[in-house]
PDB file of C-alpha atoms and ligand atoms in Angstrom:
ATOM      1  CA  UNK A   1     -16.535  -3.856 -13.945  1.00  0.00           C
ATOM      2  CA  UNK A   2     -14.476  -0.678 -13.702  1.00  0.00           C
ATOM      3  CA  UNK A   3     -10.904  -0.632 -12.483  1.00  0.00           C
ATOM      4  CA  UNK A   4      -8.411   2.002 -11.382  1.00  0.00           C
ATOM      5  CA  UNK A   5      -4.923   2.030  -9.891  1.00  0.00           C
ATOM      6  CA  UNK A   6      -4.027   4.447  -7.126  1.00  0.00           C
ATOM      7  CA  UNK A   7      -0.884   2.615  -6.066  1.00  0.00           C
ATOM      8  CA  UNK A   8       1.663   3.326  -8.794  1.00  0.00           C
ATOM      9  CA  UNK A   9       5.453   3.715  -8.642  1.00  0.00           C
ATOM     10  CA  UNK A  10       7.470   5.332 -11.426  1.00  0.00           C
ATOM     11  CA  UNK A  11      11.112   6.141 -12.163  1.00  0.00           C
ATOM     12  CA  UNK A  12      10.838   8.812  -9.450  1.00  0.00           C
ATOM     13  CA  UNK A  13      11.287   5.984  -6.915  1.00  0.00           C
ATOM     14  CA  UNK A  14      11.624   2.256  -7.689  1.00  0.00           C
ATOM     15  CA  UNK A  15       9.280   1.958 -10.681  1.00  0.00           C
ATOM     16  CA  UNK A  16      10.461   1.171 -14.216  1.00  0.00           C
ATOM     17  CA  UNK A  17       8.324   3.535 -16.301  1.00  0.00           C
ATOM     18  CA  UNK A  18       7.740   7.271 -16.329  1.00  0.00           C
ATOM     19  CA  UNK A  19       4.542   9.109 -15.480  1.00  0.00           C
ATOM     20  CA  UNK A  20       3.444   9.690 -19.071  1.00  0.00           C
ATOM     21  CA  UNK A  21       3.961   6.027 -20.034  1.00  0.00           C
ATOM     22  CA  UNK A  22       1.824   4.973 -17.052  1.00  0.00           C
ATOM     23  CA  UNK A  23      -0.954   7.420 -17.953  1.00  0.00           C
ATOM     24  CA  UNK A  24      -0.964   6.200 -21.553  1.00  0.00           C
ATOM     25  CA  UNK A  25      -1.110   2.516 -20.539  1.00  0.00           C
ATOM     26  CA  UNK A  26      -3.855   3.235 -17.984  1.00  0.00           C
ATOM     27  CA  UNK A  27      -5.842   4.943 -20.725  1.00  0.00           C
ATOM     28  CA  UNK A  28      -5.239   2.087 -23.195  1.00  0.00           C
ATOM     29  CA  UNK A  29      -6.233  -0.467 -20.555  1.00  0.00           C
ATOM     30  CA  UNK A  30      -9.484   1.400 -19.947  1.00  0.00           C
ATOM     31  CA  UNK A  31      -8.842   2.267 -16.302  1.00  0.00           C
ATOM     32  CA  UNK A  32     -11.215   4.950 -15.017  1.00  0.00           C
ATOM     33  CA  UNK A  33      -8.399   6.839 -13.259  1.00  0.00           C
ATOM     34  CA  UNK A  34      -4.778   6.605 -12.184  1.00  0.00           C
ATOM     35  CA  UNK A  35      -3.030   7.809  -9.047  1.00  0.00           C
ATOM     36  CA  UNK A  36       0.697   8.101  -8.413  1.00  0.00           C
ATOM     37  CA  UNK A  37       2.080   7.057  -5.042  1.00  0.00           C
ATOM     38  CA  UNK A  38       5.856   7.443  -4.976  1.00  0.00           C
ATOM     39  CA  UNK A  39       7.539   6.179  -1.817  1.00  0.00           C
ATOM     40  CA  UNK A  40       7.651   9.394   0.213  1.00  0.00           C
ATOM     41  CA  UNK A  41      11.159  10.597   1.129  1.00  0.00           C
ATOM     42  CA  UNK A  42      12.503   9.171   4.408  1.00  0.00           C
ATOM     43  CA  UNK A  43      16.170  10.127   4.530  1.00  0.00           C
ATOM     44  CA  UNK A  44      15.823  13.609   6.034  1.00  0.00           C
ATOM     45  CA  UNK A  45      13.437  12.298   8.695  1.00  0.00           C
ATOM     46  CA  UNK A  46      15.196   9.076   9.618  1.00  0.00           C
ATOM     47  CA  UNK A  47      18.760   9.220   8.352  1.00  0.00           C
ATOM     48  CA  UNK A  48      18.077   5.938   6.493  1.00  0.00           C
ATOM     49  CA  UNK A  49      19.778   5.591   3.131  1.00  0.00           C
ATOM     50  CA  UNK A  50      17.437   4.234   0.488  1.00  0.00           C
ATOM     51  CA  UNK A  51      17.487   3.559  -3.229  1.00  0.00           C
ATOM     52  CA  UNK A  52      13.748   2.840  -3.406  1.00  0.00           C
ATOM     53  CA  UNK A  53      12.311   6.078  -2.002  1.00  0.00           C
ATOM     54  CA  UNK A  54      11.868   9.420  -3.709  1.00  0.00           C
ATOM     55  CA  UNK A  55      14.851  11.574  -2.748  1.00  0.00           C
ATOM     56  CA  UNK A  56      14.095  14.517  -0.464  1.00  0.00           C
ATOM     57  CA  UNK A  57      15.577  16.792  -3.108  1.00  0.00           C
ATOM     58  CA  UNK A  58      13.234  15.482  -5.817  1.00  0.00           C
ATOM     59  CA  UNK A  59       9.912  15.782  -3.986  1.00  0.00           C
ATOM     60  CA  UNK A  60       8.971  19.114  -5.563  1.00  0.00           C
ATOM     61  CA  UNK A  61       9.877  17.857  -9.043  1.00  0.00           C
ATOM     62  CA  UNK A  62       7.651  14.781  -8.518  1.00  0.00           C
ATOM     63  CA  UNK A  63       4.677  16.856  -7.359  1.00  0.00           C
ATOM     64  CA  UNK A  64       5.058  19.133 -10.392  1.00  0.00           C
ATOM     65  CA  UNK A  65       5.388  16.209 -12.805  1.00  0.00           C
ATOM     66  CA  UNK A  66       2.162  14.581 -11.606  1.00  0.00           C
ATOM     67  CA  UNK A  67       0.322  17.925 -11.715  1.00  0.00           C
ATOM     68  CA  UNK A  68       1.552  18.435 -15.277  1.00  0.00           C
ATOM     69  CA  UNK A  69       0.249  14.980 -16.227  1.00  0.00           C
ATOM     70  CA  UNK A  70      -3.098  15.836 -14.658  1.00  0.00           C
ATOM     71  CA  UNK A  71      -3.319  18.868 -16.962  1.00  0.00           C
ATOM     72  CA  UNK A  72      -2.243  16.915 -20.058  1.00  0.00           C
ATOM     73  CA  UNK A  73      -4.861  14.213 -19.453  1.00  0.00           C
ATOM     74  CA  UNK A  74      -7.692  16.464 -18.378  1.00  0.00           C
ATOM     75  CA  UNK A  75     -11.003  15.385 -19.856  1.00  0.00           C
ATOM     76  CA  UNK A  76      -9.636  11.935 -20.721  1.00  0.00           C
ATOM     77  CA  UNK A  77      -8.193  10.303 -17.617  1.00  0.00           C
ATOM     78  CA  UNK A  78      -8.363  11.642 -14.055  1.00  0.00           C
ATOM     79  CA  UNK A  79      -4.791  11.699 -12.683  1.00  0.00           C
ATOM     80  CA  UNK A  80      -4.411  11.863  -8.906  1.00  0.00           C
ATOM     81  CA  UNK A  81      -1.423  12.973  -6.870  1.00  0.00           C
ATOM     82  CA  UNK A  82      -0.469  10.805  -3.934  1.00  0.00           C
ATOM     83  CA  UNK A  83       2.396   9.387  -1.922  1.00  0.00           C
ATOM     84  CA  UNK A  84       2.982   6.114  -0.118  1.00  0.00           C
ATOM     85  CA  UNK A  85       4.117   7.195   3.351  1.00  0.00           C
ATOM     86  CA  UNK A  86       6.125   4.879   5.589  1.00  0.00           C
ATOM     87  CA  UNK A  87       5.228   4.380   9.200  1.00  0.00           C
ATOM     88  CA  UNK A  88       8.540   3.940  11.012  1.00  0.00           C
ATOM     89  CA  UNK A  89       8.018   3.762  14.738  1.00  0.00           C
ATOM     90  CA  UNK A  90       9.203   6.922  16.470  1.00  0.00           C
ATOM     91  CA  UNK A  91      10.730   8.370  13.285  1.00  0.00           C
ATOM     92  CA  UNK A  92       8.196   8.912  10.510  1.00  0.00           C
ATOM     93  CA  UNK A  93       4.555   8.326   9.657  1.00  0.00           C
ATOM     94  CA  UNK A  94       1.654   9.419   7.459  1.00  0.00           C
ATOM     95  CA  UNK A  95       0.564  11.724  10.290  1.00  0.00           C
ATOM     96  CA  UNK A  96       3.760  13.825   9.947  1.00  0.00           C
ATOM     97  CA  UNK A  97       3.111  17.547   9.753  1.00  0.00           C
ATOM     98  CA  UNK A  98       4.803  18.030   6.362  1.00  0.00           C
ATOM     99  CA  UNK A  99       2.206  16.088   4.326  1.00  0.00           C
ATOM    100  CA  UNK A 100      -0.878  18.361   4.568  1.00  0.00           C
ATOM    101  CA  UNK A 101       1.011  21.275   2.985  1.00  0.00           C
ATOM    102  CA  UNK A 102       1.922  19.307  -0.175  1.00  0.00           C
ATOM    103  CA  UNK A 103      -1.536  19.550  -1.743  1.00  0.00           C
ATOM    104  CA  UNK A 104      -1.848  15.797  -2.218  1.00  0.00           C
ATOM    105  CA  UNK A 105      -5.078  14.138  -3.311  1.00  0.00           C
ATOM    106  CA  UNK A 106      -4.460  11.121  -1.092  1.00  0.00           C
ATOM    107  CA  UNK A 107      -1.927   9.334   1.074  1.00  0.00           C
ATOM    108  CA  UNK A 108      -1.312   5.590   1.380  1.00  0.00           C
ATOM    109  CA  UNK A 109      -0.019   4.497   4.791  1.00  0.00           C
ATOM    110  CA  UNK A 110       2.329   1.490   4.777  1.00  0.00           C
ATOM    111  CA  UNK A 111       4.567  -0.420   7.147  1.00  0.00           C
ATOM    112  CA  UNK A 112       7.767  -1.746   5.543  1.00  0.00           C
ATOM    113  CA  UNK A 113      10.270  -1.155   8.370  1.00  0.00           C
ATOM    114  CA  UNK A 114      10.509  -2.670  11.816  1.00  0.00           C
ATOM    115  CA  UNK A 115      12.452  -1.061  14.645  1.00  0.00           C
ATOM    116  CA  UNK A 116      13.684  -3.917  16.871  1.00  0.00           C
ATOM    117  CA  UNK A 117      12.985  -3.258  20.573  1.00  0.00           C
ATOM    118  CA  UNK A 118      16.519  -4.372  21.537  1.00  0.00           C
ATOM    119  CA  UNK A 119      18.183  -1.526  19.636  1.00  0.00           C
ATOM    120  CA  UNK A 120      19.357  -3.640  16.670  1.00  0.00           C
ATOM    121  CA  UNK A 121      19.336  -2.057  13.215  1.00  0.00           C
ATOM    122  CA  UNK A 122      15.955  -1.312  11.574  1.00  0.00           C
ATOM    123  CA  UNK A 123      15.095  -3.528   8.601  1.00  0.00           C
ATOM    124  CA  UNK A 124      12.292  -4.059   6.096  1.00  0.00           C
ATOM    125  CA  UNK A 125       9.923  -7.033   6.205  1.00  0.00           C
ATOM    126  CA  UNK A 126       9.585  -7.083   2.411  1.00  0.00           C
ATOM    127  CA  UNK A 127      13.239  -6.797   1.432  1.00  0.00           C
ATOM    128  CA  UNK A 128      15.511  -9.612   0.273  1.00  0.00           C
ATOM    129  CA  UNK A 129      15.192 -12.797   2.411  1.00  0.00           C
ATOM    130  CA  UNK A 130      18.750 -12.279   3.759  1.00  0.00           C
ATOM    131  CA  UNK A 131      17.750  -8.893   5.197  1.00  0.00           C
ATOM    132  CA  UNK A 132      14.744 -10.458   6.911  1.00  0.00           C
ATOM    133  CA  UNK A 133      16.867 -13.292   8.306  1.00  0.00           C
ATOM    134  CA  UNK A 134      19.389 -10.833   9.702  1.00  0.00           C
ATOM    135  CA  UNK A 135      16.670  -8.679  11.247  1.00  0.00           C
ATOM    136  CA  UNK A 136      14.976 -11.744  12.718  1.00  0.00           C
ATOM    137  CA  UNK A 137      18.235 -12.982  14.221  1.00  0.00           C
ATOM    138  CA  UNK A 138      19.675  -9.715  15.498  1.00  0.00           C
ATOM    139  CA  UNK A 139      16.482  -7.860  16.330  1.00  0.00           C
ATOM    140  CA  UNK A 140      14.208 -10.604  17.600  1.00  0.00           C
ATOM    141  CA  UNK A 141      16.538 -13.409  18.686  1.00  0.00           C
ATOM    142  CA  UNK A 142      15.159 -15.631  15.930  1.00  0.00           C
ATOM    143  CA  UNK A 143      11.612 -15.424  17.336  1.00  0.00           C
ATOM    144  CA  UNK A 144       9.299 -15.181  14.316  1.00  0.00           C
ATOM    145  CA  UNK A 145       6.215 -14.714  16.486  1.00  0.00           C
ATOM    146  CA  UNK A 146       7.799 -11.695  18.178  1.00  0.00           C
ATOM    147  CA  UNK A 147       8.697 -10.186  14.799  1.00  0.00           C
ATOM    148  CA  UNK A 148       5.148 -10.766  13.566  1.00  0.00           C
ATOM    149  CA  UNK A 149       3.674  -9.164  16.679  1.00  0.00           C
ATOM    150  CA  UNK A 150       5.980  -6.154  16.202  1.00  0.00           C
ATOM    151  CA  UNK A 151       4.713  -5.872  12.632  1.00  0.00           C
ATOM    152  CA  UNK A 152       1.071  -5.801  13.736  1.00  0.00           C
ATOM    153  CA  UNK A 153       1.935  -3.369  16.543  1.00  0.00           C
ATOM    154  CA  UNK A 154       3.311  -1.003  13.889  1.00  0.00           C
ATOM    155  CA  UNK A 155       0.281  -1.414  11.588  1.00  0.00           C
ATOM    156  CA  UNK A 156      -2.160  -0.758  14.418  1.00  0.00           C
ATOM    157  CA  UNK A 157      -0.168   2.207  15.749  1.00  0.00           C
ATOM    158  CA  UNK A 158      -0.049   3.719  12.246  1.00  0.00           C
ATOM    159  CA  UNK A 159      -3.831   3.394  11.822  1.00  0.00           C
ATOM    160  CA  UNK A 160      -4.490   4.924  15.244  1.00  0.00           C
ATOM    161  CA  UNK A 161      -2.135   7.840  14.521  1.00  0.00           C
ATOM    162  CA  UNK A 162      -4.050   8.534  11.274  1.00  0.00           C
ATOM    163  CA  UNK A 163      -3.266  11.089   8.594  1.00  0.00           C
ATOM    164  CA  UNK A 164      -3.838   8.809   5.587  1.00  0.00           C
ATOM    165  CA  UNK A 165      -6.640   7.518   3.349  1.00  0.00           C
ATOM    166  CA  UNK A 166      -5.651   4.017   2.206  1.00  0.00           C
ATOM    167  CA  UNK A 167      -4.170   1.237   4.309  1.00  0.00           C
ATOM    168  CA  UNK A 168      -1.318  -0.265   2.228  1.00  0.00           C
ATOM    169  CA  UNK A 169      -0.690  -4.028   1.853  1.00  0.00           C
ATOM    170  CA  UNK A 170      -1.855  -4.787   5.393  1.00  0.00           C
ATOM    171  CA  UNK A 171      -0.336  -8.296   5.675  1.00  0.00           C
ATOM    172  CA  UNK A 172       2.972  -7.500   3.916  1.00  0.00           C
ATOM    173  CA  UNK A 173       4.817  -9.456   6.621  1.00  0.00           C
ATOM    174  CA  UNK A 174       3.785 -12.652   4.832  1.00  0.00           C
ATOM    175  CA  UNK A 175       6.050 -11.885   1.875  1.00  0.00           C
ATOM    176  CA  UNK A 176       9.070 -13.500   3.559  1.00  0.00           C
ATOM    177  CA  UNK A 177       7.078 -16.079   5.518  1.00  0.00           C
ATOM    178  CA  UNK A 178       8.324 -18.958   3.403  1.00  0.00           C
ATOM    179  CA  UNK A 179       7.247 -22.338   4.827  1.00  0.00           C
ATOM    180  CA  UNK A 180       5.792 -20.605   7.885  1.00  0.00           C
ATOM    181  CA  UNK A 181       9.237 -19.247   8.796  1.00  0.00           C
ATOM    182  CA  UNK A 182       7.692 -16.459  10.906  1.00  0.00           C
ATOM    183  CA  UNK A 183       4.104 -17.390  11.702  1.00  0.00           C
ATOM    184  CA  UNK A 184       1.163 -19.619  10.868  1.00  0.00           C
ATOM    185  CA  UNK A 185      -1.370 -17.471   8.964  1.00  0.00           C
ATOM    186  CA  UNK A 186      -4.254 -19.679  10.133  1.00  0.00           C
ATOM    187  CA  UNK A 187      -3.387 -19.277  13.801  1.00  0.00           C
ATOM    188  CA  UNK A 188      -5.829 -17.444  16.020  1.00  0.00           C
ATOM    189  CA  UNK A 189      -3.140 -15.124  17.439  1.00  0.00           C
ATOM    190  CA  UNK A 190      -2.251 -13.926  13.934  1.00  0.00           C
ATOM    191  CA  UNK A 191      -5.843 -13.481  12.815  1.00  0.00           C
ATOM    192  CA  UNK A 192      -6.729 -11.673  16.032  1.00  0.00           C
ATOM    193  CA  UNK A 193      -4.151  -8.968  15.240  1.00  0.00           C
ATOM    194  CA  UNK A 194      -5.546  -8.589  11.727  1.00  0.00           C
ATOM    195  CA  UNK A 195      -9.045  -8.226  13.147  1.00  0.00           C
ATOM    196  CA  UNK A 196      -7.787  -5.568  15.541  1.00  0.00           C
ATOM    197  CA  UNK A 197      -6.319  -3.662  12.570  1.00  0.00           C
ATOM    198  CA  UNK A 198      -9.660  -3.915  10.755  1.00  0.00           C
ATOM    199  CA  UNK A 199     -11.512  -2.503  13.764  1.00  0.00           C
ATOM    200  CA  UNK A 200      -9.028   0.369  14.022  1.00  0.00           C
ATOM    201  CA  UNK A 201      -9.388   1.042  10.269  1.00  0.00           C
ATOM    202  CA  UNK A 202     -13.167   1.255  10.638  1.00  0.00           C
ATOM    203  CA  UNK A 203     -12.817   3.798  13.436  1.00  0.00           C
ATOM    204  CA  UNK A 204     -10.299   5.793  11.382  1.00  0.00           C
ATOM    205  CA  UNK A 205     -12.620   5.951   8.365  1.00  0.00           C
ATOM    206  CA  UNK A 206      -9.960   4.776   5.916  1.00  0.00           C
ATOM    207  CA  UNK A 207     -10.123   2.336   2.994  1.00  0.00           C
ATOM    208  CA  UNK A 208      -8.190  -0.921   2.785  1.00  0.00           C
ATOM    209  CA  UNK A 209      -6.445  -1.849  -0.445  1.00  0.00           C
ATOM    210  CA  UNK A 210      -6.634  -5.230  -2.105  1.00  0.00           C
ATOM    211  CA  UNK A 211      -3.132  -5.056  -3.505  1.00  0.00           C
ATOM    212  CA  UNK A 212      -1.966  -7.320  -6.339  1.00  0.00           C
ATOM    213  CA  UNK A 213       1.690  -6.223  -6.124  1.00  0.00           C
ATOM    214  CA  UNK A 214       2.908  -9.537  -4.699  1.00  0.00           C
ATOM    215  CA  UNK A 215       1.203 -11.428  -7.523  1.00  0.00           C
ATOM    216  CA  UNK A 216       2.473  -9.001 -10.152  1.00  0.00           C
ATOM    217  CA  UNK A 217       6.048  -9.412  -8.969  1.00  0.00           C
ATOM    218  CA  UNK A 218       5.623 -13.153  -8.339  1.00  0.00           C
ATOM    219  CA  UNK A 219       6.456 -12.797  -4.633  1.00  0.00           C
ATOM    220  CA  UNK A 220       3.174 -14.127  -3.235  1.00  0.00           C
ATOM    221  CA  UNK A 221       0.482 -16.541  -4.379  1.00  0.00           C
ATOM    222  CA  UNK A 222      -2.331 -14.224  -3.267  1.00  0.00           C
ATOM    223  CA  UNK A 223      -3.271 -10.589  -2.800  1.00  0.00           C
ATOM    224  CA  UNK A 224      -2.369  -8.406   0.174  1.00  0.00           C
ATOM    225  CA  UNK A 225      -4.353  -9.082   2.265  1.00  0.00           C
ATOM    226  CA  UNK A 226      -5.529 -12.681   2.002  1.00  0.00           C
ATOM    227  CA  UNK A 227      -9.261 -13.408   1.872  1.00  0.00           C
ATOM    228  CA  UNK A 228      -9.216 -14.631   5.479  1.00  0.00           C
ATOM    229  CA  UNK A 229      -7.916 -11.241   6.637  1.00  0.00           C
ATOM    230  CA  UNK A 230     -10.007  -9.189   4.230  1.00  0.00           C
ATOM    231  CA  UNK A 231     -13.090 -10.778   5.774  1.00  0.00           C
ATOM    232  CA  UNK A 232     -12.455  -8.836   9.008  1.00  0.00           C
ATOM    233  CA  UNK A 233     -12.431  -5.589   7.052  1.00  0.00           C
ATOM    234  CA  UNK A 234     -15.714  -6.499   5.407  1.00  0.00           C
ATOM    235  CA  UNK A 235     -17.261  -7.335   8.804  1.00  0.00           C
ATOM    236  CA  UNK A 236     -16.170  -3.907  10.010  1.00  0.00           C
ATOM    237  CA  UNK A 237     -17.540  -2.201   6.872  1.00  0.00           C
ATOM    238  CA  UNK A 238     -14.184  -0.841   5.752  1.00  0.00           C
ATOM    239  CA  UNK A 239     -14.349   0.231   2.068  1.00  0.00           C
ATOM    240  CA  UNK A 240     -12.021  -1.812  -0.160  1.00  0.00           C
ATOM    241  CA  UNK A 241     -10.093  -0.486  -3.158  1.00  0.00           C
ATOM    242  CA  UNK A 242      -8.280  -2.629  -5.734  1.00  0.00           C
ATOM    243  CA  UNK A 243      -4.705  -1.504  -6.485  1.00  0.00           C
ATOM    244  CA  UNK A 244      -1.797  -3.055  -8.387  1.00  0.00           C
ATOM    245  CA  UNK A 245       1.153  -1.563  -6.480  1.00  0.00           C
ATOM    246  CA  UNK A 246       2.416  -1.244 -10.056  1.00  0.00           C
ATOM    247  CA  UNK A 247       6.144  -0.816 -10.634  1.00  0.00           C
ATOM    248  CA  UNK A 248       5.673  -1.145 -14.424  1.00  0.00           C
ATOM    249  CA  UNK A 249       2.980   0.386 -16.618  1.00  0.00           C
ATOM    250  CA  UNK A 250       2.144  -3.082 -17.879  1.00  0.00           C
ATOM    251  CA  UNK A 251       1.080  -4.114 -14.341  1.00  0.00           C
ATOM    252  CA  UNK A 252      -1.430  -1.292 -13.829  1.00  0.00           C
ATOM    253  CA  UNK A 253      -4.294  -3.792 -13.905  1.00  0.00           C
ATOM    254  CA  UNK A 254      -2.204  -6.896 -13.183  1.00  0.00           C
ATOM    255  CA  UNK A 255      -4.085  -9.756 -11.501  1.00  0.00           C
ATOM    256  CA  UNK A 256      -7.181  -7.604 -10.992  1.00  0.00           C
ATOM    257  CA  UNK A 257      -9.446 -10.574 -11.604  1.00  0.00           C
ATOM    258  CA  UNK A 258      -7.707 -12.277  -8.660  1.00  0.00           C
ATOM    259  CA  UNK A 259      -8.390  -9.195  -6.519  1.00  0.00           C
ATOM    260  CA  UNK A 260     -12.026  -9.322  -7.562  1.00  0.00           C
ATOM    261  CA  UNK A 261     -12.202 -13.012  -6.585  1.00  0.00           C
ATOM    262  CA  UNK A 262     -10.588 -12.260  -3.215  1.00  0.00           C
ATOM    263  CA  UNK A 263     -13.133  -9.526  -2.541  1.00  0.00           C
ATOM    264  CA  UNK A 264     -16.027 -11.825  -3.391  1.00  0.00           C
ATOM    265  CA  UNK A 265     -14.542 -14.639  -1.305  1.00  0.00           C
ATOM    266  CA  UNK A 266     -14.350 -12.237   1.635  1.00  0.00           C
ATOM    267  CA  UNK A 267     -18.008 -11.305   1.339  1.00  0.00           C
ATOM    268  CA  UNK A 268     -17.575  -7.906  -0.305  1.00  0.00           C
ATOM    269  CA  UNK A 269     -20.222  -7.004  -2.873  1.00  0.00           C
ATOM    270  CA  UNK A 270     -18.842  -3.513  -3.560  1.00  0.00           C
ATOM    271  CA  UNK A 271     -15.565  -1.778  -4.162  1.00  0.00           C
ATOM    272  CA  UNK A 272     -14.697   1.928  -4.089  1.00  0.00           C
ATOM    273  CA  UNK A 273     -13.136   4.474  -6.432  1.00  0.00           C
ATOM    274  CA  UNK A 274     -11.378   7.639  -5.362  1.00  0.00           C
ATOM    275  CA  UNK A 275     -12.918  10.839  -6.687  1.00  0.00           C
ATOM    276  CA  UNK A 276     -10.979  13.619  -4.980  1.00  0.00           C
ATOM    277  CA  UNK A 277     -11.348  15.376  -1.633  1.00  0.00           C
ATOM    278  CA  UNK A 278     -13.963  17.509  -0.012  1.00  0.00           C
ATOM    279  CA  UNK A 279     -13.379  19.405   3.229  1.00  0.00           C
ATOM    280  CA  UNK A 280     -10.280  17.357   3.944  1.00  0.00           C
ATOM    281  CA  UNK A 281     -11.927  13.952   3.476  1.00  0.00           C
ATOM    282  CA  UNK A 282     -11.537  11.547   0.561  1.00  0.00           C
ATOM    283  CA  UNK A 283     -14.584  11.122  -1.662  1.00  0.00           C
ATOM    284  CA  UNK A 284     -15.234   7.448  -2.379  1.00  0.00           C
ATOM    285  CA  UNK A 285     -17.602   6.306  -5.103  1.00  0.00           C
ATOM    286  CA  UNK A 286     -19.055   2.860  -4.454  1.00  0.00           C
ATOM    287  CA  UNK A 287     -19.599   0.391  -7.268  1.00  0.00           C
ATOM    288  CA  UNK A 288     -21.067  -3.070  -7.196  1.00  0.00           C
ATOM    289  CA  UNK A 289     -18.629  -5.875  -8.030  1.00  0.00           C
ATOM    290  CA  UNK A 290     -19.779  -7.593 -11.211  1.00  0.00           C
TER     291      UNK A 290
HETATM  292 ZN1   ZN B 301       4.627  -0.558  -0.031  1.00  0.00          ZN
HETATM  293 ZN1   ZN B 302       3.992   0.538  -3.127  1.00  0.00          ZN
END
């Protein structure tokens, strides 16, 4: 079975390796293509300080560096230019008007931040546990269900707003759900929100990623999303793409056999590979899972 990785972070944001090292490892590992997806700059748009996003002042340099890699690897390894865009309620999203002018091959849409409805400070659901605890306490009065609902509200709003090709780590909120701290993943209310996201994704014509980043960084015992959530995407005929959310070149195909198992367990018989754009839409090549 062929593999690719379109969700790759480098030293331009919070990854450990540079673009060339990642291309070389992807080639050595036999991946059919690689795509770079730096965390798109947020500071100018939101005022948030961040050490894990691409700086606004380095965006152009990043775009040029990936284009240069594409030229160097031409004929050997297709190299795609992407970004992982944050959806931050009321402040930033993949639908923002600045993205279409960048000449990207693709955009991943992801929710990391929550904006508490009571005016408390925004926080990320996948940051250190202390940050989550503080956000839960100050932003949601300790109500894990309310935090979880706010997460799904953001995911669904991002999908409906559109502007992106791949839905990033759709159940990321589980990363800090130690011992069911926030929610019970088997509960109907939780699964219902995931199903709603799957239906919205089908209408939007986007792909869902089966992301092994949590496994690669030993933060979760399963892919994003879980098989029980991925099943809703399969029922709604949403194409699924395997990605590593790699922050090191070594992880570019990390835990891909687990992703394959999750796809099969969810009823998928096919996966998709990105092959560029035509008339504004992503071209997906379908391959049977073997
Ligand atoms: Zn992410
Ligand atoms: Zn990522």
